[in-house]
Every structure is written in C-alpha cells, then in structure tokens.
Amino acid sequence: MKAKLICKKPDFLLLIIALFISINFYSQEPKTIKNIVLVHGAFVDGSGWEGVYDVLVKKGYNVSVTQHNLMSFDDDVKAVNRIIDQQNGPCILVGHSYGGAIITMAGNNPKVAGLVYVAAHAPDDGEAEADNGKIYPAAYKSLIKGEDGLDYINPEKFPDDFAGGVPKEKAKFMAFSQTPTADVAFHAIIKNPAWKTKPSWYVVAKSDRIINPDLERMYAKRAKSTVIEVDGASHCVFITHPNEVSNLIISASNMKK
C-alpha cells in the first residue's frame, strides 16, 4: 500500500510564505564589488592614490590606478575606459578633482556599478567644469596658464593651495614634479553624465582651495550622492585622509545589487 503525503492547506501556505521571505531576504543582501578603479585629477598622477590603494588592497579589493596624460579630455576618458574594460566584473569608479569629470563620462561603461567623487567635479549635461568654477569661485589664485596651452600651479604656492595637510617636503616634491594639464581639458563639455543613472558617493573637502566646497556640495546634492564631509581637508584629501576616503569607497562597494 502506497503512503500518501498529506499537507494541510494552512501548513502549505506557511511554507510558501517562509520560502518567499527567505528568497527576498537573500536577494536584498549587499553583494560586495571587489574591483576598484582610481582616477587621478589634474597636475598629479596616479601615485597620489598610494595610501587609499594600500588600505583597499589590505581589505581584499582588486585595485587599479589609471595613468592618463592630461593632454585631452577625450583621450583621458578613453584611457580610463581601457582600464575599466580590463576588469573581470563590475567595478566602482573613483575620481579626484578633474578626474570627476572623467568618471562622469567613463562611468557610462556597463562595467561601472557606482561612482565615488573625491573633491571632484561632477558636471551635468552641457556643462564644463571651468564654467562651474566661475559660479562658485575657488580660493586659490596660483594657476598659471602657459603660452603653449598647458596650465600648472605656481610651485611656490602649490603646498598651501593644492596640498594643504601634506607633509611639507612631500608637498614641495609634488609641486616641482606636477604634470602640466591642457587648459582645453577643463573646458570639455559633458554629455550623458553617468551620475544620472548610477548611484554615487561624494567626499567634500571642507578646506579645499582648488574647488569651492560649496560647489562640491552642489554637485553631491544634484547627483543625490551619499556624502561625507572631512573637516580641515584640503584638495589632497585623498592623500591626507586615506582611511575616510577608503571607507566611503568600501561603502559604495557594498551596494545592493
């Protein structure tokens, strides 16, 4: 005689409900994105990310640092996209300063899951960072525009204006090893900003002399970014406060998918 499996209707309904709750719970669990791409800004190179790189690598992240030549905005976006394309899965794209404009465009790459702006420009469609800087003027007056179309910051004023909080000897080295940047790059018009369709995070450097902190706040508010503000931080917040910057990147990497 065959045994019959008897399942009462109330018990069956409870089983279905429990299964639904379980599936829903696990689907809402954050899934960590392990690939991080760090994008430097004007007048510097990727070496400035070393502190952030060290923190993230020790926590098990796969970190790539871009090296673009600052001669052409379009070429810089292509250089960053080249590194994004090399990732073995989704990534968090992080940009400092002018690098923010770059990630605003490169962030449209389908491998980019989220954007982190670090004292960075985040222009809207049809905007250029240079024009936004006129609406919210910065404190520094040390920009030198060369006759060859390349800009740089007066090395004597670089430590205070750009690298506040960085040890003096290191700031001086940065000043005299800075990478001149094509002035036209700052006037590139943004199209289809990625922050309109992808989640973003923002680090406001409250003592920034290169980008007005109020402009940073405007960018963050407009993009509906998750924001942290770092007291006493200069434009080099990514160097002077690597833990705070890294923690925000880690928060971005733990987004729900």
CSV table of C-alpha atoms in Angstrom, one decimal, residues 18-255:
chain,number,residue,atom,x,y,z
A,18,ALA,CA,8.6,31.3,4.6
A,19,LEU,CA,10.2,30.4,1.2
A,20,PHE,CA,9.3,33.8,-0.2
A,21,ILE,CA,10.7,35.7,2.8
A,22,SER,CA,13.9,33.7,2.6
A,23,ILE,CA,14.4,34.4,-1.1
A,24,ASN,CA,13.6,38.1,-0.6
A,25,PHE,CA,16.0,38.4,2.3
A,26,TYR,CA,18.9,36.9,0.5
A,27,SER,CA,18.2,38.9,-2.7
A,28,GLN,CA,18.4,42.1,-0.6
A,29,GLU,CA,21.8,41.2,1.0
A,30,PRO,CA,24.5,43.5,-0.2
A,31,LYS,CA,26.9,42.0,-2.6
A,32,THR,CA,30.4,43.4,-2.4
A,33,ILE,CA,32.0,44.6,-5.6
A,34,LYS,CA,35.7,43.8,-5.4
A,35,ASN,CA,37.1,45.8,-8.3
A,36,ILE,CA,38.0,49.5,-7.7
A,37,VAL,CA,39.4,51.8,-10.3
A,38,LEU,CA,41.1,55.0,-9.1
A,39,VAL,CA,41.3,58.0,-11.4
A,40,HIS,CA,43.6,60.9,-10.7
A,41,GLY,CA,43.0,64.6,-11.4
A,42,ALA,CA,45.0,67.4,-13.0
A,43,PHE,CA,48.6,68.4,-12.1
A,44,VAL,CA,49.2,65.0,-10.4
A,45,ASP,CA,49.5,61.3,-11.4
A,46,GLY,CA,48.2,58.1,-10.0
A,47,SER,CA,50.9,57.8,-7.3
A,48,GLY,CA,48.9,60.0,-5.1
A,49,TRP,CA,46.4,57.2,-4.5
A,50,GLU,CA,49.0,55.0,-2.8
A,51,GLY,CA,47.5,55.4,0.7
A,52,VAL,CA,44.0,54.6,-0.5
A,53,TYR,CA,45.4,51.7,-2.6
A,54,ASP,CA,47.1,50.2,0.4
A,55,VAL,CA,44.0,50.4,2.6
A,56,LEU,CA,41.8,48.8,0.0
A,57,VAL,CA,44.3,46.0,-1.0
A,58,LYS,CA,44.7,45.0,2.6
A,59,LYS,CA,41.0,44.6,2.8
A,60,GLY,CA,40.9,42.2,-0.2
A,61,TYR,CA,40.0,44.6,-3.0
A,62,ASN,CA,41.4,44.4,-6.6
A,63,VAL,CA,42.6,48.0,-7.2
A,64,SER,CA,43.6,49.6,-10.5
A,65,VAL,CA,45.1,53.0,-10.8
A,66,THR,CA,44.8,54.9,-14.1
A,67,GLN,CA,47.6,56.9,-15.6
A,68,HIS,CA,46.3,59.3,-18.2
A,69,ASN,CA,48.3,62.1,-19.8
A,70,LEU,CA,46.1,65.2,-19.1
A,71,MET,CA,46.5,66.4,-22.7
A,72,SER,CA,43.0,65.8,-24.0
A,73,PHE,CA,39.8,65.1,-22.1
A,74,ASP,CA,38.6,62.6,-24.8
A,75,ASP,CA,41.9,60.8,-24.6
A,76,ASP,CA,41.7,60.7,-20.8
A,77,VAL,CA,38.2,59.2,-20.9
A,78,LYS,CA,39.5,56.6,-23.4
A,79,ALA,CA,42.5,55.7,-21.2
A,80,VAL,CA,40.2,55.2,-18.2
A,81,ASN,CA,37.8,53.1,-20.2
A,82,ARG,CA,40.7,50.9,-21.2
A,83,ILE,CA,41.3,50.1,-17.6
A,84,ILE,CA,37.6,49.6,-16.9
A,85,ASP,CA,37.4,47.1,-19.8
A,86,GLN,CA,40.2,45.1,-18.2
A,87,GLN,CA,38.2,44.4,-15.0
A,88,ASN,CA,36.9,40.9,-14.6
A,89,GLY,CA,33.5,42.1,-13.4
A,90,PRO,CA,31.6,45.2,-12.1
A,91,CYS,CA,33.7,47.9,-10.6
A,92,ILE,CA,33.5,51.1,-8.5
A,93,LEU,CA,34.9,54.1,-10.3
A,94,VAL,CA,36.6,56.7,-8.2
A,95,GLY,CA,37.7,60.2,-9.4
A,96,HIS,CA,39.5,63.1,-7.8
A,97,SER,CA,39.2,66.7,-9.0
A,98,TYR,CA,39.3,66.8,-12.8
A,99,GLY,CA,39.1,63.1,-12.6
A,100,GLY,CA,35.5,63.6,-11.5
A,101,ALA,CA,34.7,65.0,-15.0
A,102,ILE,CA,36.4,61.9,-16.5
A,103,ILE,CA,34.4,59.4,-14.5
A,104,THR,CA,31.2,61.3,-15.2
A,105,MET,CA,31.7,60.2,-18.8
A,106,ALA,CA,33.6,57.0,-18.4
A,107,GLY,CA,31.1,55.9,-15.8
A,108,ASN,CA,28.6,55.0,-18.6
A,109,ASN,CA,30.7,51.9,-19.3
A,110,PRO,CA,28.4,49.0,-18.4
A,111,LYS,CA,31.1,47.5,-16.1
A,112,VAL,CA,30.8,50.6,-13.8
A,113,ALA,CA,28.3,49.9,-10.9
A,114,GLY,CA,28.8,53.1,-9.0
A,115,LEU,CA,30.8,56.4,-8.8
A,116,VAL,CA,32.7,57.9,-6.0
A,117,TYR,CA,33.7,61.6,-6.3
A,118,VAL,CA,36.6,62.8,-4.1
A,119,ALA,CA,36.7,66.6,-4.0
A,120,ALA,CA,35.8,66.3,-7.7
A,121,HIS,CA,33.9,67.9,-10.5
A,122,ALA,CA,30.6,66.3,-11.5
A,123,PRO,CA,29.3,68.4,-14.4
A,124,ASP,CA,25.8,68.0,-15.8
A,125,ASP,CA,24.9,67.5,-19.4
A,126,GLY,CA,26.1,70.5,-21.4
A,127,GLU,CA,28.4,71.8,-18.6
A,128,ALA,CA,32.1,72.2,-18.3
A,129,GLU,CA,34.0,72.2,-15.0
A,130,ALA,CA,35.7,75.5,-15.8
A,131,ASP,CA,32.4,77.3,-16.1
A,132,ASN,CA,31.1,75.8,-12.9
A,133,GLY,CA,34.2,77.0,-11.2
A,134,LYS,CA,33.2,80.6,-12.1
A,135,ILE,CA,29.8,80.2,-10.5
A,136,TYR,CA,31.5,79.0,-7.2
A,137,PRO,CA,34.9,80.7,-7.3
A,138,ALA,CA,37.8,78.9,-5.7
A,139,ALA,CA,40.1,80.4,-3.1
A,140,TYR,CA,43.4,79.8,-4.9
A,141,LYS,CA,45.0,82.4,-7.3
A,142,SER,CA,48.1,80.4,-8.2
A,143,LEU,CA,47.0,78.9,-11.6
A,144,ILE,CA,49.5,79.8,-14.4
A,145,LYS,CA,48.4,79.4,-18.0
A,146,GLY,CA,51.3,78.8,-20.3
A,147,GLU,CA,51.6,80.2,-23.8
A,148,ASP,CA,51.7,76.6,-25.0
A,149,GLY,CA,48.2,75.9,-23.8
A,150,LEU,CA,49.3,74.0,-20.7
A,151,ASP,CA,48.3,75.0,-17.2
A,152,TYR,CA,50.1,74.4,-13.9
A,153,ILE,CA,50.1,75.7,-10.4
A,154,ASN,CA,52.8,78.1,-9.1
A,155,PRO,CA,55.2,75.7,-7.4
A,156,GLU,CA,55.8,78.1,-4.6
A,157,LYS,CA,52.1,78.2,-3.7
A,158,PHE,CA,51.3,74.6,-4.5
A,159,PRO,CA,51.8,73.3,-1.0
A,160,ASP,CA,49.3,75.6,0.6
A,161,ASP,CA,46.8,75.9,-2.3
A,162,PHE,CA,46.7,72.3,-3.6
A,163,ALA,CA,48.4,70.1,-1.0
A,164,GLY,CA,47.4,71.5,2.4
A,165,GLY,CA,48.0,69.0,5.1
A,166,VAL,CA,50.5,67.0,3.1
A,167,PRO,CA,54.0,66.9,4.8
A,168,LYS,CA,55.9,69.9,3.5
A,169,GLU,CA,58.7,68.0,1.9
A,170,LYS,CA,56.3,65.8,0.0
A,171,ALA,CA,54.2,68.8,-1.0
A,172,LYS,CA,57.2,70.5,-2.4
A,173,PHE,CA,58.2,67.4,-4.4
A,174,MET,CA,54.6,67.3,-5.7
A,175,ALA,CA,54.9,70.9,-6.7
A,176,PHE,CA,58.0,70.5,-8.7
A,177,SER,CA,57.0,67.2,-10.2
A,178,GLN,CA,53.5,68.2,-11.2
A,179,THR,CA,52.1,67.3,-14.5
A,180,PRO,CA,51.0,70.3,-16.6
A,181,THR,CA,47.5,69.9,-17.9
A,182,ALA,CA,46.0,71.1,-21.2
A,183,ASP,CA,43.7,74.1,-20.5
A,184,VAL,CA,41.2,72.8,-23.1
A,185,ALA,CA,40.6,69.7,-20.9
A,186,PHE,CA,38.9,71.9,-18.3
A,187,HIS,CA,36.5,73.2,-20.9
A,188,ALA,CA,35.3,69.9,-22.2
A,189,ILE,CA,31.5,69.7,-22.4
A,190,ILE,CA,29.9,66.8,-20.6
A,191,LYS,CA,27.4,64.6,-22.4
A,192,ASN,CA,25.2,62.0,-20.8
A,193,PRO,CA,26.5,62.2,-17.2
A,194,ALA,CA,26.7,58.8,-15.6
A,195,TRP,CA,25.6,60.0,-12.2
A,196,LYS,CA,22.1,60.5,-13.6
A,197,THR,CA,21.7,56.7,-13.9
A,198,LYS,CA,24.1,55.2,-11.5
A,199,PRO,CA,24.5,55.6,-7.7
A,200,SER,CA,27.1,58.0,-6.4
A,201,TRP,CA,29.1,58.9,-3.3
A,202,TYR,CA,30.9,62.1,-2.6
A,203,VAL,CA,33.8,63.3,-0.3
A,204,VAL,CA,33.6,67.0,0.4
A,205,ALA,CA,36.9,68.5,1.4
A,206,LYS,CA,35.8,71.3,3.8
A,207,SER,CA,39.1,73.3,3.4
A,208,ASP,CA,39.5,72.8,-0.3
A,209,ARG,CA,41.1,75.9,-2.0
A,210,ILE,CA,41.1,74.4,-5.6
A,211,ILE,CA,37.4,73.5,-5.8
A,212,ASN,CA,35.0,75.6,-3.7
A,213,PRO,CA,33.5,73.3,-1.1
A,214,ASP,CA,30.1,74.8,-1.9
A,215,LEU,CA,30.5,73.7,-5.5
A,216,GLU,CA,31.3,70.2,-4.2
A,217,ARG,CA,28.1,70.2,-2.1
A,218,MET,CA,26.1,71.4,-5.1
A,219,TYR,CA,27.5,68.5,-7.2
A,220,ALA,CA,26.7,66.0,-4.5
A,221,LYS,CA,23.2,67.3,-3.8
A,222,ARG,CA,22.3,67.3,-7.5
A,223,ALA,CA,23.6,63.8,-8.0
A,224,LYS,CA,21.8,62.6,-4.9
A,225,SER,CA,25.1,61.3,-3.7
A,226,THR,CA,25.8,59.7,-0.3
A,227,VAL,CA,28.0,62.4,1.3
A,228,ILE,CA,30.8,62.7,3.9
A,229,GLU,CA,32.4,66.0,4.7
A,230,VAL,CA,36.0,65.9,6.0
A,231,ASP,CA,37.0,68.7,8.4
A,232,GLY,CA,40.2,70.5,7.7
A,233,ALA,CA,40.7,68.6,4.5
A,234,SER,CA,42.4,70.3,1.5
A,235,HIS,CA,42.1,69.4,-2.2
A,236,CYS,CA,44.5,66.5,-1.3
A,237,VAL,CA,42.0,64.8,1.0
A,238,PHE,CA,42.7,61.5,-0.8
A,239,ILE,CA,46.3,61.7,0.4
A,240,THR,CA,45.8,63.2,3.9
A,241,HIS,CA,42.7,61.2,4.8
A,242,PRO,CA,43.1,57.8,3.1
A,243,ASN,CA,41.0,56.0,5.7
A,244,GLU,CA,38.0,58.3,5.4
A,245,VAL,CA,38.1,58.1,1.6
A,246,SER,CA,38.7,54.3,1.6
A,247,ASN,CA,35.7,53.8,4.0
A,248,LEU,CA,33.4,55.6,1.6
A,249,ILE,CA,34.7,53.6,-1.3
A,250,ILE,CA,34.0,50.4,0.7
A,251,SER,CA,30.5,51.6,1.4
A,252,ALA,CA,30.0,52.1,-2.3
A,253,SER,CA,31.3,48.6,-3.0
A,254,ASN,CA,28.7,47.1,-0.6
A,255,MET,CA,25.7,48.4,-2.6
